[in-house]
Amino acid sequence: MIRISFVVLLLLFVVAIIFSSHALKLILKVAHKKKLYDAIDERKCHQTPIPRLGGATYLPVATLVLSLLFLCIYWLGETKYLPPLPDPENTLGMLSIGVATFCLYIVGLIDDLIGVRYLVKIVVQLMASILLVKTGLYVYDLYGFLWVHSIPIGLAYGLSILIFMLIINAINLVDGIDGLASGIGIVSFLYYALTSTLIHNTYAVILCVIGVGILIPFFYFNYFKSADSNKKIFMGDTGSLTLGIVLATLSVLTLNRLVPSSEYSFGVLAAFSPVILPSLDVIRVFFYRIATGRSPFSPDKNHIHHLLLACGLTHRKATIILLAIQTLFIAIAFFFSKSWLVTFIVIILIYIAIVVITQQKSKQIK
């Protein structure tokens, strides 16, 4: 059982919502006053100036809510309602996650304000991934997935860095239509809150609950508000990079602690199920660009959300469809992950079918 009461979790959730809502309103006011808008070009799906600093609220709000929790624990001591403070080993892990997240937050913020070359972002992602791996957060066993079990330490480090960078970029690049990245984040946090409860990881549950509380107000402003209302806001690289590394961290934590647990029968796919859809999409687009003689980092409109828009769907409908697909992948991986080969093939076939159908439909419309 996790060592924190439901009432405290609910309180953290509400506080995160309140802080996030007020922070977003402040950022909207400043962004409109200083004209800090997202650039409009042929790749963008909007033609109206919209602020792109919504993700700037994520790390400050999460830090503030966690700090308030730690102060309460320090003042009141461990009770049946509050968890104990992290032990030194867990504190080191939390600090490394915090530093890595802060690095991506800063480079994302700079990119949203004045622009940063993609190579710089890749280097910072690499450094953050190496930091996490060197402090012990890495994939050391695939538990039979792809017929692989224990991994030699050198390969484990390299594979883990690739996984971190894949998920970070997947979330970064999926942030292309209203509500998609934040919606994927909300669904992912809810799922990892469940898995973290199963493995009794109290602070992972706390992080997920706070994460949902932070993302819900942003989802509201991004998904439901129109550009004409002056209340619409984009996540920006600040938010997508921050969200990406947090989800990558949770997926590896889940892999290392939930899958080998003797109490539950979950496979590797269950650990990564919330990020399978964006990861498959970024891999497909990456190799498509290479196959067509372009840089894998060159921008285009070949992501799955672009294909749905090309079929005539609105942003809202495309987002709902993709969140439904993400939830479907989670359900398949969660309930059938021990039969990893069949599960993996089914997920791949569903994804390929969606891509092929949307490509054909978009060509017919054109």
XYZ file of C-alpha atoms in Angstrom:
366
model
C 0.000 0.000 0.000
C 1.236 3.521 -0.793
C 2.046 5.498 2.346
C -0.150 8.547 1.803
C -3.873 9.063 2.275
C -6.330 9.638 -0.538
C -7.331 12.928 1.105
C -3.761 14.278 0.866
C -3.501 13.155 -2.768
C -6.788 14.913 -3.518
C -5.511 18.047 -1.775
C -2.269 17.989 -3.813
C -4.337 17.560 -6.984
C -6.575 20.548 -6.161
C -3.632 22.756 -5.152
C -1.842 21.892 -8.412
C -4.952 22.823 -10.418
C -5.300 26.160 -8.594
C -1.618 27.104 -8.935
C -1.500 26.012 -12.576
C -4.661 27.953 -13.473
C -3.402 31.192 -11.939
C 0.068 30.752 -13.456
C -1.419 30.237 -16.929
C -3.566 33.363 -16.598
C -0.475 35.347 -15.603
C 1.537 33.982 -18.525
C -1.291 34.780 -20.943
C -1.378 38.366 -19.688
C 2.395 38.813 -20.013
C 2.599 37.007 -23.371
C -0.066 39.218 -24.951
C 1.503 42.349 -23.494
C 5.006 41.455 -24.735
C 3.684 39.793 -27.932
C 5.369 36.459 -27.144
C 3.554 34.477 -29.822
C 4.183 31.226 -31.614
C 5.659 31.773 -35.078
C 3.232 31.279 -37.973
C 4.565 29.331 -40.979
C 3.467 26.747 -43.546
C 3.886 23.876 -41.058
C 1.677 25.349 -38.352
C -2.002 24.531 -38.114
C -2.949 27.999 -36.824
C -2.980 31.393 -38.544
C -3.611 33.564 -35.480
C -0.937 34.815 -33.024
C -1.103 32.556 -29.964
C 1.222 32.526 -26.917
C 3.391 29.413 -26.649
C 4.651 29.605 -23.068
C 2.019 27.431 -21.393
C 4.604 24.806 -20.505
C 6.546 27.358 -18.477
C 4.128 26.693 -15.607
C 4.930 22.974 -15.295
C 8.201 22.838 -13.399
C 7.613 25.845 -11.089
C 4.143 24.629 -10.079
C 5.330 21.032 -9.531
C 8.282 22.272 -7.472
C 6.065 24.543 -5.389
C 3.486 21.835 -4.636
C 6.184 19.274 -3.769
C 7.938 21.825 -1.538
C 4.703 22.471 0.347
C 4.286 18.721 0.839
C 7.845 18.328 2.151
C 7.356 21.252 4.535
C 4.179 19.665 5.904
C 6.020 16.363 6.413
C 8.887 18.188 8.139
C 6.564 20.155 10.440
C 4.065 17.415 11.229
C 6.288 14.344 10.956
C 5.293 11.004 9.486
C 1.612 10.268 10.127
C -0.997 7.926 8.708
C -1.849 10.714 6.263
C 1.646 11.781 5.182
C 4.511 9.677 3.785
C 8.007 9.732 5.272
C 10.646 11.936 3.673
C 12.637 10.096 0.969
C 15.665 8.141 2.179
C 19.143 9.264 0.958
C 19.183 6.812 -1.973
C 15.776 7.927 -3.239
C 16.693 11.563 -2.599
C 19.675 11.223 -4.952
C 17.436 9.730 -7.622
C 14.863 12.496 -7.206
C 17.576 15.162 -7.404
C 18.987 13.673 -10.613
C 15.507 13.599 -12.148
C 14.979 17.193 -11.026
C 18.283 18.401 -12.501
C 17.705 16.579 -15.804
C 14.169 17.998 -16.018
C 15.442 21.486 -15.191
C 18.020 21.302 -18.021
C 15.335 20.467 -20.588
C 12.986 23.041 -19.097
C 15.601 25.789 -19.543
C 16.521 24.859 -23.121
C 12.809 24.646 -23.977
C 12.154 28.047 -22.416
C 15.017 29.621 -24.359
C 13.722 28.016 -27.556
C 10.221 29.380 -26.959
C 11.576 32.884 -26.333
C 14.377 33.351 -28.873
C 14.804 30.020 -30.665
C 17.409 27.256 -30.308
C 18.975 25.086 -32.999
C 17.696 21.510 -32.929
C 21.242 20.200 -32.465
C 21.505 22.118 -29.203
C 18.284 20.520 -27.951
C 19.573 17.075 -28.916
C 22.822 17.663 -27.002
C 20.941 18.783 -23.879
C 18.622 15.772 -24.156
C 21.684 13.535 -24.400
C 23.267 15.116 -21.322
C 20.047 14.793 -19.315
C 19.673 11.151 -20.372
C 23.272 10.356 -19.403
C 22.710 11.970 -15.990
C 19.675 9.769 -15.334
C 21.482 6.632 -16.490
C 24.592 7.337 -14.383
C 22.464 7.740 -11.245
C 20.966 4.266 -11.735
C 17.841 4.854 -13.825
C 18.411 2.575 -16.796
C 16.949 -0.497 -18.515
C 18.955 -3.546 -17.417
C 16.526 -6.320 -18.367
C 13.817 -6.746 -21.033
C 12.298 -9.797 -19.303
C 11.983 -11.787 -22.511
C 10.745 -9.008 -24.789
C 12.289 -9.579 -28.237
C 13.744 -12.721 -26.587
C 16.121 -10.543 -24.548
C 16.626 -10.829 -20.812
C 19.557 -9.392 -18.830
C 21.530 -6.755 -20.759
C 25.295 -6.114 -20.382
C 25.933 -2.832 -18.598
C 27.397 -1.003 -21.606
C 24.504 -1.955 -23.873
C 22.047 -1.201 -21.065
C 23.385 2.359 -20.776
C 23.236 2.913 -24.539
C 19.735 1.431 -24.885
C 18.449 3.502 -21.970
C 19.807 6.738 -23.428
C 18.106 5.922 -26.745
C 14.830 5.196 -24.946
C 14.957 8.464 -23.016
C 15.710 10.481 -26.141
C 13.061 8.658 -28.185
C 10.298 9.368 -25.668
C 11.392 12.991 -25.117
C 11.338 13.674 -28.868
C 8.118 11.714 -29.350
C 6.256 13.934 -26.866
C 7.957 17.047 -28.243
C 6.891 16.275 -31.822
C 3.366 15.114 -31.003
C 2.627 18.606 -29.701
C 1.126 19.733 -33.003
C -2.632 20.057 -32.474
C -4.879 21.336 -29.699
C -4.862 19.235 -26.544
C -2.876 16.301 -27.906
C 0.366 16.465 -25.917
C -1.382 17.490 -22.690
C -4.089 14.863 -23.252
C -1.460 12.170 -23.745
C 0.226 13.456 -20.598
C -2.968 13.273 -18.536
C -3.767 9.718 -19.688
C -0.148 8.677 -19.069
C -0.032 10.165 -15.569
C -3.291 8.425 -14.650
C -1.903 5.112 -15.886
C 1.437 5.509 -14.103
C -0.402 6.523 -10.925
C -2.116 3.125 -11.095
C 1.076 1.158 -11.784
C 2.996 3.118 -9.128
C 0.263 2.258 -6.627
C 0.691 -1.424 -7.478
C 4.430 -1.277 -6.737
C 3.932 0.922 -3.657
C 5.986 3.804 -5.094
C 4.472 6.629 -3.076
C 6.417 9.526 -4.560
C 5.778 8.372 -8.129
C 2.047 8.408 -7.332
C 2.415 11.908 -5.867
C 4.252 13.100 -8.988
C 1.534 11.666 -11.246
C -1.300 13.244 -9.257
C 0.433 16.636 -9.324
C 1.117 16.168 -13.036
C -2.573 15.609 -13.797
C -3.465 18.661 -11.701
C -1.006 20.822 -13.646
C -2.085 19.584 -17.088
C -5.868 19.842 -16.698
C -5.978 23.687 -16.678
C -3.592 23.803 -19.634
C -5.737 21.294 -21.521
C -8.740 23.520 -20.881
C -7.039 26.671 -22.211
C -5.431 24.876 -25.159
C -8.285 22.597 -26.232
C -11.478 24.487 -25.438
C -10.510 28.155 -25.822
C -10.555 29.750 -29.266
C -7.768 31.946 -30.613
C -10.167 34.910 -30.766
C -10.771 34.764 -27.016
C -7.131 35.700 -26.235
C -7.156 32.840 -23.711
C -5.791 30.096 -25.930
C -2.200 29.069 -25.216
C 0.289 26.549 -26.566
C 2.542 24.263 -24.558
C 5.737 25.183 -26.386
C 8.999 23.271 -26.150
C 9.225 24.226 -22.475
C 6.241 22.040 -21.741
C 6.735 19.238 -24.255
C 10.395 18.631 -23.346
C 9.604 18.744 -19.622
C 6.638 16.412 -20.036
C 8.699 14.096 -22.248
C 11.494 13.493 -19.753
C 9.047 12.979 -16.874
C 7.084 10.352 -18.836
C 10.322 8.692 -19.963
C 11.443 8.492 -16.337
C 8.138 7.007 -15.188
C 8.187 4.395 -17.957
C 11.668 3.160 -17.018
C 10.795 3.182 -13.296
C 7.711 1.117 -14.073
C 9.733 -1.308 -16.195
C 12.323 -1.860 -13.467
C 9.890 -2.269 -10.591
C 6.515 -3.467 -11.882
C 7.523 -6.040 -14.500
C 9.821 -8.159 -12.275
C 7.357 -8.027 -9.364
C 6.236 -11.500 -8.347
C 2.818 -10.111 -7.329
C 1.780 -9.074 -10.831
C 2.033 -10.497 -14.343
C 2.961 -7.587 -16.553
C 5.297 -7.453 -19.501
C 7.604 -4.796 -20.893
C 4.947 -3.365 -23.214
C 2.795 -2.501 -20.196
C 5.555 -0.241 -18.840
C 5.828 1.760 -22.067
C 2.201 1.532 -23.238
C 1.276 5.222 -22.680
C 4.099 6.382 -24.977
C 3.877 3.653 -27.650
C 1.716 5.710 -30.034
C 3.892 8.860 -30.153
C 7.064 6.728 -30.193
C 5.894 4.641 -33.163
C 4.933 7.815 -34.977
C 8.279 9.544 -34.493
C 10.143 6.398 -35.603
C 8.006 6.150 -38.759
C 8.475 9.817 -39.648
C 12.204 9.647 -38.863
C 12.816 6.796 -41.310
C 10.421 8.239 -43.890
C 12.483 11.415 -44.021
C 15.698 9.428 -44.428
C 14.116 7.261 -47.151
C 13.088 10.389 -49.075
C 16.597 11.834 -48.895
C 15.929 14.461 -46.235
C 17.352 15.099 -42.797
C 15.522 13.090 -40.119
C 15.169 16.357 -38.195
C 13.653 18.344 -41.088
C 10.096 19.544 -40.369
C 7.120 18.294 -42.359
C 3.439 17.388 -42.031
C 3.692 13.604 -41.988
C 2.894 12.964 -38.325
C -0.259 11.030 -37.621
C -2.088 14.108 -36.325
C -1.282 15.895 -39.596
C -2.726 12.945 -41.536
C -5.944 13.108 -39.536
C -6.248 16.834 -40.194
C -5.636 16.193 -43.905
C -8.640 13.829 -43.810
C -10.815 16.807 -42.923
C -11.031 16.286 -39.177
C -10.945 19.208 -36.769
C -8.239 19.541 -34.108
C -10.651 18.434 -31.415
C -11.825 15.325 -33.276
C -8.249 14.355 -34.207
C -7.144 14.724 -30.593
C -10.022 12.614 -29.266
C -9.285 9.872 -31.829
C -5.589 9.771 -30.950
C -6.278 9.733 -27.200
C -8.704 6.851 -27.790
C -5.985 4.984 -29.708
C -3.500 5.663 -26.910
C -5.985 4.285 -24.376
C -6.597 1.247 -26.585
C -2.845 0.537 -26.757
C -2.613 0.854 -22.967
C -5.492 -1.590 -22.471
C -4.026 -4.122 -24.939
C -0.556 -3.921 -23.394
C -1.864 -3.976 -19.819
C -4.130 -6.990 -20.134
C -2.215 -9.063 -22.697
C 1.414 -8.027 -22.240
C 2.637 -11.458 -21.162
C 1.874 -12.644 -24.688
C 4.265 -9.960 -25.848
C 4.728 -11.139 -29.446
C 1.015 -11.240 -30.258
C 0.419 -7.978 -28.375
C 3.298 -6.258 -30.149
C 2.124 -7.424 -33.580
C -1.476 -6.336 -32.889
C -0.379 -2.854 -31.799
C 1.913 -2.454 -34.833
C -0.827 -3.623 -37.226
C -3.372 -1.222 -35.712
C -0.919 1.658 -36.075
C -0.034 0.754 -39.674
C -3.722 0.412 -40.568
C -4.484 3.868 -39.188
C -1.581 5.427 -41.109
C -2.502 3.713 -44.392
C -6.203 4.578 -44.094
C -5.528 8.238 -43.272
C -2.990 8.551 -46.089
C -5.431 7.121 -48.623
C -8.297 9.250 -47.319
C -6.227 12.450 -47.430
C -5.177 11.710 -51.037
C -8.816 11.259 -52.040
C -9.721 14.615 -50.494
C -6.872 16.355 -52.304
